[in-house]
Amino acid sequence: MATKKQVEAAKENIKKAQEAWKEMSHRERAVAQPEGKDRAEPGEGGEGDYYRIIVRPKEDFVTFRNHDVGEPGHIIRLAGKRRNGSWDTHAWLISKKDARIEGESLIPVTQDAKEVIEALASKPKRIEGDIFEAKES
C-alpha cells in the first residue's frame, strides 16, 4: 500500500507530465514515444519531390503557409508568420525537375529556379539529404 506522501508525489508527477505534454508540438510528442525516436525528419532521406532551401530558422515563426511561385508544383515559397504578425520567407522548395545536385551544390536547370537561387544572399549549402541552407538578401 502506498503511503500518503507517495500518493501526493505521484499526483504531482502526473500534473507535471500533463503540463509538459500540453506544451509539446505534434513532432515532439511523436518522438517522445518509443517507436518515434527512429523516425527520420522530412527531407533527410532524399526521396521527396523537392529540394528545400532554408533561409530562416523555423523557430522564428508561429505558423506557416505555402505559395506556388510561377507554374504550380515547380517552385514553392514557404512563408512563416512571426509573433508580431509580419510574414517572411522561411524556405524555398524547388522541384527536382527544376534543379539537380552536383557534389554539395544545388544547380538550377530552369530559368525560374536560377532566379530564386541567384536572389539568395549566399550559395545554398547542403545540410543533409534534400535540405540546403542559405541566407536571403
Short mmCIF file of N, CA and C in Angstrom, two decimals:
data_model
loop_
_atom_site.label_atom_id
_atom_site.label_comp_id
_atom_site.label_asym_id
_atom_site.label_seq_id
_atom_site.Cartn_x
_atom_site.Cartn_y
_atom_site.Cartn_z
N MET A 1 0.84 -1.18 0.00
CA MET A 1 0.00 0.00 0.00
C MET A 1 0.88 1.24 0.00
N ALA A 2 0.56 2.20 -0.84
CA ALA A 2 1.34 3.43 -0.94
C ALA A 2 1.04 4.35 0.23
N THR A 3 2.08 5.03 0.68
CA THR A 3 1.90 5.98 1.78
C THR A 3 1.25 7.25 1.23
N LYS A 4 0.80 8.10 2.13
CA LYS A 4 0.16 9.36 1.75
C LYS A 4 1.16 10.24 0.98
N LYS A 5 2.42 10.22 1.43
CA LYS A 5 3.47 11.00 0.78
C LYS A 5 3.72 10.51 -0.66
N GLN A 6 3.69 9.19 -0.86
CA GLN A 6 3.89 8.61 -2.19
C GLN A 6 2.74 8.96 -3.12
N VAL A 7 1.52 8.93 -2.60
CA VAL A 7 0.34 9.27 -3.39
C VAL A 7 0.41 10.72 -3.85
N GLU A 8 0.78 11.62 -2.94
CA GLU A 8 0.90 13.05 -3.27
C GLU A 8 2.00 13.27 -4.33
N ALA A 9 3.12 12.57 -4.16
CA ALA A 9 4.21 12.69 -5.13
C ALA A 9 3.77 12.18 -6.51
N ALA A 10 3.03 11.09 -6.54
CA ALA A 10 2.54 10.54 -7.81
C ALA A 10 1.60 11.52 -8.50
N LYS A 11 0.70 12.14 -7.72
CA LYS A 11 -0.23 13.12 -8.29
C LYS A 11 0.53 14.31 -8.87
N GLU A 12 1.55 14.76 -8.15
CA GLU A 12 2.36 15.89 -8.61
C GLU A 12 3.11 15.54 -9.90
N ASN A 13 3.64 14.31 -9.96
CA ASN A 13 4.34 13.86 -11.16
C ASN A 13 3.41 13.80 -12.37
N ILE A 14 2.19 13.35 -12.15
CA ILE A 14 1.20 13.27 -13.23
C ILE A 14 0.89 14.67 -13.75
N LYS A 15 0.71 15.63 -12.84
CA LYS A 15 0.43 17.02 -13.25
C LYS A 15 1.58 17.59 -14.07
N LYS A 16 2.81 17.32 -13.64
CA LYS A 16 3.99 17.81 -14.38
C LYS A 16 4.05 17.19 -15.78
N ALA A 17 3.78 15.89 -15.87
CA ALA A 17 3.82 15.21 -17.16
C ALA A 17 2.74 15.75 -18.10
N GLN A 18 1.53 15.98 -17.56
CA GLN A 18 0.44 16.51 -18.38
C GLN A 18 0.78 17.91 -18.89
N GLU A 19 1.37 18.73 -18.04
CA GLU A 19 1.74 20.09 -18.43
C GLU A 19 2.81 20.07 -19.53
N ALA A 20 3.79 19.20 -19.36
CA ALA A 20 4.85 19.07 -20.37
C ALA A 20 4.26 18.59 -21.70
N TRP A 21 3.32 17.66 -21.65
CA TRP A 21 2.69 17.11 -22.86
C TRP A 21 1.91 18.20 -23.61
N LYS A 22 1.24 19.09 -22.86
CA LYS A 22 0.46 20.17 -23.48
C LYS A 22 1.36 21.14 -24.24
N GLU A 23 2.58 21.34 -23.75
CA GLU A 23 3.49 22.31 -24.37
C GLU A 23 4.25 21.73 -25.56
N MET A 24 4.18 20.42 -25.78
CA MET A 24 4.91 19.78 -26.88
C MET A 24 4.20 19.98 -28.21
N SER A 25 4.99 20.08 -29.27
CA SER A 25 4.43 20.11 -30.62
C SER A 25 4.06 18.67 -31.01
N HIS A 26 3.37 18.54 -32.13
CA HIS A 26 2.98 17.22 -32.61
C HIS A 26 4.23 16.36 -32.84
N ARG A 27 5.25 16.95 -33.42
CA ARG A 27 6.51 16.24 -33.71
C ARG A 27 7.18 15.79 -32.41
N GLU A 28 7.23 16.67 -31.41
CA GLU A 28 7.87 16.33 -30.13
C GLU A 28 7.13 15.19 -29.43
N ARG A 29 5.80 15.18 -29.54
CA ARG A 29 5.03 14.08 -28.95
C ARG A 29 5.36 12.75 -29.62
N ALA A 30 5.47 12.79 -30.95
CA ALA A 30 5.77 11.57 -31.69
C ALA A 30 7.14 11.03 -31.30
N VAL A 31 8.10 11.92 -31.14
CA VAL A 31 9.46 11.49 -30.80
C VAL A 31 9.52 11.00 -29.36
N ALA A 32 8.63 11.50 -28.50
CA ALA A 32 8.62 11.08 -27.10
C ALA A 32 8.16 9.62 -26.95
N GLN A 33 7.47 9.11 -27.96
CA GLN A 33 7.03 7.72 -27.93
C GLN A 33 8.19 6.81 -28.31
N PRO A 34 8.24 5.61 -27.78
CA PRO A 34 9.38 4.72 -28.07
C PRO A 34 9.60 4.46 -29.56
N GLU A 35 8.52 4.29 -30.33
CA GLU A 35 8.68 4.00 -31.76
C GLU A 35 8.96 5.27 -32.57
N GLY A 36 8.82 6.45 -31.97
CA GLY A 36 9.01 7.70 -32.69
C GLY A 36 10.45 8.15 -32.78
N LYS A 37 11.32 7.60 -31.99
CA LYS A 37 12.71 8.05 -31.96
C LYS A 37 13.46 7.71 -33.25
N ASP A 38 13.07 6.66 -33.93
CA ASP A 38 13.76 6.24 -35.15
C ASP A 38 13.22 6.93 -36.40
N ARG A 39 12.15 7.71 -36.26
CA ARG A 39 11.54 8.35 -37.41
C ARG A 39 12.46 9.44 -37.96
N ALA A 40 12.63 9.46 -39.26
CA ALA A 40 13.50 10.45 -39.91
C ALA A 40 12.75 11.77 -40.10
N GLU A 41 13.48 12.86 -40.04
CA GLU A 41 12.91 14.17 -40.34
C GLU A 41 12.57 14.24 -41.83
N PRO A 42 11.53 14.98 -42.21
CA PRO A 42 11.23 15.13 -43.63
C PRO A 42 12.41 15.73 -44.38
N GLY A 43 12.72 15.18 -45.54
CA GLY A 43 13.80 15.69 -46.37
C GLY A 43 15.15 15.05 -46.13
N GLU A 44 15.31 14.34 -45.04
CA GLU A 44 16.61 13.74 -44.72
C GLU A 44 16.93 12.54 -45.60
N GLY A 45 15.90 11.84 -46.04
CA GLY A 45 16.12 10.63 -46.83
C GLY A 45 16.47 10.89 -48.27
N GLY A 46 16.11 12.07 -48.79
CA GLY A 46 16.42 12.40 -50.17
C GLY A 46 15.48 11.78 -51.18
N GLU A 47 14.29 11.34 -50.74
CA GLU A 47 13.38 10.65 -51.64
C GLU A 47 12.17 11.49 -52.04
N GLY A 48 12.10 12.75 -51.61
CA GLY A 48 10.95 13.59 -51.90
C GLY A 48 11.00 14.18 -53.30
N ASP A 49 10.03 15.05 -53.60
CA ASP A 49 9.92 15.67 -54.92
C ASP A 49 10.61 17.03 -54.99
N TYR A 50 11.05 17.56 -53.84
CA TYR A 50 11.59 18.91 -53.78
C TYR A 50 12.92 18.97 -53.04
N TYR A 51 13.72 19.98 -53.41
CA TYR A 51 14.88 20.37 -52.61
C TYR A 51 14.41 21.53 -51.73
N ARG A 52 14.79 21.52 -50.47
CA ARG A 52 14.39 22.58 -49.53
C ARG A 52 15.60 23.46 -49.25
N ILE A 53 15.43 24.77 -49.48
CA ILE A 53 16.47 25.74 -49.14
C ILE A 53 15.95 26.58 -47.98
N ILE A 54 16.49 26.35 -46.80
CA ILE A 54 16.05 27.06 -45.59
C ILE A 54 16.79 28.39 -45.52
N VAL A 55 16.03 29.49 -45.40
CA VAL A 55 16.65 30.81 -45.32
C VAL A 55 16.51 31.45 -43.94
N ARG A 56 15.56 30.99 -43.14
CA ARG A 56 15.40 31.46 -41.76
C ARG A 56 14.97 30.29 -40.89
N PRO A 57 15.39 30.26 -39.62
CA PRO A 57 15.02 29.13 -38.75
C PRO A 57 13.52 29.11 -38.47
N LYS A 58 12.96 27.91 -38.37
CA LYS A 58 11.51 27.79 -38.18
C LYS A 58 11.08 28.27 -36.80
N GLU A 59 12.03 28.37 -35.86
CA GLU A 59 11.69 28.85 -34.52
C GLU A 59 11.29 30.33 -34.53
N ASP A 60 11.60 31.05 -35.61
CA ASP A 60 11.23 32.46 -35.72
C ASP A 60 9.74 32.65 -36.00
N PHE A 61 9.04 31.56 -36.34
CA PHE A 61 7.66 31.68 -36.82
C PHE A 61 6.69 30.87 -35.96
N VAL A 62 5.42 31.28 -35.99
CA VAL A 62 4.39 30.57 -35.23
C VAL A 62 3.45 29.78 -36.13
N THR A 63 3.34 30.17 -37.40
CA THR A 63 2.50 29.43 -38.34
C THR A 63 3.10 29.55 -39.74
N PHE A 64 2.70 28.65 -40.63
CA PHE A 64 3.30 28.60 -41.96
C PHE A 64 2.22 28.51 -43.04
N ARG A 65 2.59 28.96 -44.24
CA ARG A 65 1.71 28.88 -45.40
C ARG A 65 2.60 28.71 -46.62
N ASN A 66 2.15 27.94 -47.60
CA ASN A 66 2.98 27.80 -48.81
C ASN A 66 2.31 28.48 -49.99
N HIS A 67 3.14 29.01 -50.89
CA HIS A 67 2.68 29.73 -52.07
C HIS A 67 3.39 29.15 -53.29
N ASP A 68 2.62 28.74 -54.29
CA ASP A 68 3.21 28.33 -55.56
C ASP A 68 3.71 29.59 -56.27
N VAL A 69 4.94 29.57 -56.70
CA VAL A 69 5.52 30.70 -57.42
C VAL A 69 5.68 30.25 -58.87
N GLY A 70 5.04 30.94 -59.78
CA GLY A 70 5.10 30.53 -61.19
C GLY A 70 4.15 29.37 -61.43
N GLU A 71 4.62 28.39 -62.20
CA GLU A 71 3.78 27.23 -62.53
C GLU A 71 3.56 26.37 -61.30
N PRO A 72 2.34 25.86 -61.11
CA PRO A 72 2.07 25.01 -59.94
C PRO A 72 2.96 23.78 -59.89
N GLY A 73 3.49 23.48 -58.70
CA GLY A 73 4.29 22.28 -58.49
C GLY A 73 5.76 22.39 -58.82
N HIS A 74 6.23 23.59 -59.17
CA HIS A 74 7.65 23.73 -59.52
C HIS A 74 8.43 24.41 -58.40
N ILE A 75 8.09 25.65 -58.10
CA ILE A 75 8.78 26.37 -57.03
C ILE A 75 7.74 26.83 -56.02
N ILE A 76 8.00 26.52 -54.75
CA ILE A 76 7.06 26.86 -53.68
C ILE A 76 7.80 27.68 -52.64
N ARG A 77 7.18 28.79 -52.23
CA ARG A 77 7.72 29.62 -51.15
C ARG A 77 7.00 29.23 -49.87
N LEU A 78 7.77 28.85 -48.86
CA LEU A 78 7.21 28.53 -47.55
C LEU A 78 7.31 29.80 -46.71
N ALA A 79 6.17 30.45 -46.46
CA ALA A 79 6.15 31.69 -45.69
C ALA A 79 5.79 31.39 -44.25
N GLY A 80 6.39 32.14 -43.33
CA GLY A 80 6.11 31.98 -41.91
C GLY A 80 5.62 33.28 -41.33
N LYS A 81 4.70 33.17 -40.37
CA LYS A 81 4.16 34.35 -39.68
C LYS A 81 4.84 34.47 -38.33
N ARG A 82 5.39 35.64 -38.06
CA ARG A 82 6.06 35.89 -36.78
C ARG A 82 5.03 36.22 -35.70
N ARG A 83 5.48 36.23 -34.46
CA ARG A 83 4.59 36.55 -33.34
C ARG A 83 3.99 37.96 -33.47
N ASN A 84 4.75 38.88 -34.07
CA ASN A 84 4.25 40.25 -34.21
C ASN A 84 3.28 40.40 -35.39
N GLY A 85 3.05 39.33 -36.14
CA GLY A 85 2.08 39.35 -37.23
C GLY A 85 2.68 39.54 -38.62
N SER A 86 3.96 39.84 -38.71
CA SER A 86 4.58 40.03 -40.03
C SER A 86 4.92 38.67 -40.65
N TRP A 87 4.93 38.64 -41.98
CA TRP A 87 5.23 37.42 -42.72
C TRP A 87 6.60 37.53 -43.37
N ASP A 88 7.30 36.42 -43.48
CA ASP A 88 8.59 36.39 -44.15
C ASP A 88 8.84 34.98 -44.68
N THR A 89 9.81 34.85 -45.56
CA THR A 89 10.13 33.55 -46.16
C THR A 89 10.91 32.70 -45.17
N HIS A 90 10.42 31.48 -44.94
CA HIS A 90 11.15 30.51 -44.12
C HIS A 90 12.04 29.65 -45.02
N ALA A 91 11.49 29.18 -46.15
CA ALA A 91 12.25 28.29 -47.02
C ALA A 91 11.68 28.34 -48.44
N TRP A 92 12.50 27.88 -49.37
CA TRP A 92 12.08 27.70 -50.75
C TRP A 92 12.10 26.21 -51.05
N LEU A 93 11.07 25.72 -51.73
CA LEU A 93 11.04 24.33 -52.19
C LEU A 93 11.17 24.37 -53.72
N ILE A 94 12.20 23.76 -54.23
CA ILE A 94 12.44 23.73 -55.67
C ILE A 94 12.30 22.30 -56.15
N SER A 95 11.43 22.10 -57.13
CA SER A 95 11.17 20.76 -57.67
C SER A 95 12.46 20.13 -58.19
N LYS A 96 12.54 18.82 -58.06
CA LYS A 96 13.71 18.10 -58.56
C LYS A 96 13.77 18.12 -60.08
N LYS A 97 12.66 18.53 -60.73
CA LYS A 97 12.66 18.70 -62.18
C LYS A 97 13.36 20.01 -62.56
N ASP A 98 13.43 20.95 -61.61
CA ASP A 98 13.97 22.29 -61.88
C ASP A 98 15.40 22.49 -61.41
N ALA A 99 15.96 21.51 -60.70
CA ALA A 99 17.34 21.64 -60.20
C ALA A 99 17.94 20.25 -60.01
N ARG A 100 19.25 20.22 -59.86
CA ARG A 100 19.93 18.95 -59.61
C ARG A 100 21.09 19.21 -58.64
N ILE A 101 21.59 18.14 -58.06
CA ILE A 101 22.71 18.25 -57.13
C ILE A 101 23.99 17.80 -57.83
N GLU A 102 25.01 18.62 -57.73
CA GLU A 102 26.36 18.25 -58.19
C GLU A 102 27.29 18.43 -57.01
N GLY A 103 27.79 17.33 -56.48
CA GLY A 103 28.63 17.39 -55.28
C GLY A 103 27.77 17.84 -54.11
N GLU A 104 28.10 18.98 -53.54
CA GLU A 104 27.32 19.55 -52.44
C GLU A 104 26.56 20.80 -52.89
N SER A 105 26.52 21.06 -54.19
CA SER A 105 25.89 22.27 -54.72
C SER A 105 24.56 21.95 -55.38
N LEU A 106 23.65 22.92 -55.33
CA LEU A 106 22.36 22.83 -55.99
C LEU A 106 22.47 23.64 -57.29
N ILE A 107 22.31 22.97 -58.41
CA ILE A 107 22.46 23.59 -59.73
C ILE A 107 21.08 23.74 -60.37
N PRO A 108 20.66 24.99 -60.70
CA PRO A 108 19.35 25.18 -61.34
C PRO A 108 19.35 24.67 -62.77
N VAL A 109 18.22 24.10 -63.18
CA VAL A 109 18.06 23.60 -64.54
C VAL A 109 17.16 24.55 -65.32
N THR A 110 16.15 25.13 -64.67
CA THR A 110 15.23 26.04 -65.33
C THR A 110 15.54 27.49 -64.96
N GLN A 111 15.00 28.41 -65.74
CA GLN A 111 15.22 29.84 -65.50
C GLN A 111 14.61 30.27 -64.17
N ASP A 112 13.42 29.77 -63.84
CA ASP A 112 12.76 30.14 -62.58
C ASP A 112 13.61 29.73 -61.38
N ALA A 113 14.14 28.52 -61.40
CA ALA A 113 14.98 28.05 -60.30
C ALA A 113 16.26 28.88 -60.23
N LYS A 114 16.80 29.24 -61.38
CA LYS A 114 18.01 30.05 -61.41
C LYS A 114 17.76 31.42 -60.77
N GLU A 115 16.61 32.02 -61.05
CA GLU A 115 16.26 33.32 -60.47
C GLU A 115 16.15 33.25 -58.95
N VAL A 116 15.52 32.19 -58.45
CA VAL A 116 15.38 32.03 -57.00
C VAL A 116 16.74 31.86 -56.34
N ILE A 117 17.57 31.00 -56.88
CA ILE A 117 18.89 30.72 -56.29
C ILE A 117 19.80 31.95 -56.38
N GLU A 118 19.74 32.68 -57.49
CA GLU A 118 20.57 33.88 -57.63
C GLU A 118 20.10 35.01 -56.72
N ALA A 119 18.81 35.02 -56.35
CA ALA A 119 18.28 36.07 -55.47
C ALA A 119 18.73 35.88 -54.01
N LEU A 120 19.23 34.70 -53.69
CA LEU A 120 19.70 34.45 -52.32
C LEU A 120 21.02 35.18 -52.10
N ALA A 121 21.25 35.59 -50.84
CA ALA A 121 22.48 36.32 -50.50
C ALA A 121 23.70 35.40 -50.46
N SER A 122 23.48 34.11 -50.23
CA SER A 122 24.59 33.16 -50.21
C SER A 122 24.23 31.93 -51.03
N LYS A 123 25.24 31.20 -51.42
CA LYS A 123 25.05 29.98 -52.20
C LYS A 123 24.45 28.90 -51.28
N PRO A 124 23.43 28.16 -51.73
CA PRO A 124 22.86 27.10 -50.89
C PRO A 124 23.90 26.05 -50.50
N LYS A 125 23.98 25.76 -49.21
CA LYS A 125 24.95 24.80 -48.67
C LYS A 125 24.17 23.57 -48.20
N ARG A 126 24.58 22.41 -48.66
CA ARG A 126 23.86 21.17 -48.34
C ARG A 126 24.05 20.80 -46.88
N ILE A 127 22.93 20.55 -46.20
CA ILE A 127 22.95 20.12 -44.80
C ILE A 127 22.91 18.59 -44.76
N GLU A 128 21.84 18.01 -45.31
CA GLU A 128 21.72 16.56 -45.45
C GLU A 128 20.55 16.24 -46.36
N GLY A 129 20.60 15.11 -47.02
CA GLY A 129 19.51 14.70 -47.90
C GLY A 129 19.20 15.78 -48.93
N ASP A 130 17.94 16.23 -48.93
CA ASP A 130 17.47 17.26 -49.86
C ASP A 130 17.41 18.64 -49.21
N ILE A 131 18.02 18.80 -48.05
CA ILE A 131 17.92 20.05 -47.29
C ILE A 131 19.19 20.88 -47.48
N PHE A 132 18.97 22.14 -47.87
CA PHE A 132 20.06 23.10 -48.05
C PHE A 132 19.80 24.29 -47.14
N GLU A 133 20.84 25.08 -46.91
CA GLU A 133 20.71 26.27 -46.08
C GLU A 133 21.37 27.43 -46.82
N ALA A 134 20.73 28.60 -46.78
CA ALA A 134 21.29 29.80 -47.42
C ALA A 134 20.75 31.02 -46.70
N LYS A 135 21.34 32.16 -46.99
CA LYS A 135 20.85 33.42 -46.44
C LYS A 135 20.09 34.13 -47.54
N GLU A 136 18.99 34.78 -47.14
CA GLU A 136 18.20 35.52 -48.12
C GLU A 136 18.60 36.98 -48.08
N SER A 137 18.66 37.59 -49.25
CA SER A 137 19.06 39.00 -49.31
C SER A 137 17.93 39.91 -48.91
#
